[in-house]
Amino acid sequence: VQLQASGGGLVQAGGSLRLSCAGSGRRPFSSFAMGWFRQAPGKEREFVAAISWSGGSTIYADSVKGRFTISRDNAKNTVYLQMNSLKPDDTAVYYCAADLTLGPGRIAHEYDYWGQGTLVTVSS
């Protein structure tokens, strides 16, 4: 599957953004659990949120729980990350990833496909 992330940009602290990740390829989009990860300058890539193939199960990093919401629309081959109450610490390149196992996971190296990333910058 090929993944294309979009929706990043510059936003003030307290603001909101919605990231999208569109998938394309031979395998049905619903074959994959999907995840969002982020990497800030000088830091390692970290887990943000993940969703099962059906959308019935979601998990979040503690740092974003209650502020971010992951969802998916398999008919549109797209996964979303709604980010509210953004903080400067949320500044990072955000990556979407697809995992051939059906349940959501937190471990980056378990994901099989990655998008190119979209930059989110939160100003104070």
Steps between C-alpha positions, in 0.01 A plus 500: 500500500613856431421759764469876452474718810370855487353772716802625688576866548566781743253553783499692825499322833147401591400463137397197297608315189372191324748275329397260226675197360373354175591147402519345157607164364389145436414399853173633637557785742297308754774234504713726714509637847617860472718710723632851537851567624697821535859609510612829646838653413778318682265238642409145416179411323219442748159342493199732496185297426381187322174351382395147413397395152131553576538813707359319799812525710727798557802568718684821583823620649447647845631835377212543254217313670193720527631748242549289186252269330584241237231380262475335162268478202571177314267600218729798436824308577588770749603526863477826692661655804299781655731703722350745746649714775835489328814578695847608385621153608280353227726655237635216285482328168200267516508169316222258426573130479320180407526168679389172346392372839144606562528641848648837599862499616748740658825360362637679195705212361190281489345725234550390143444818298567868568390828350732791434405715799333836545643780714299642791635812665333637812602851601480625857 
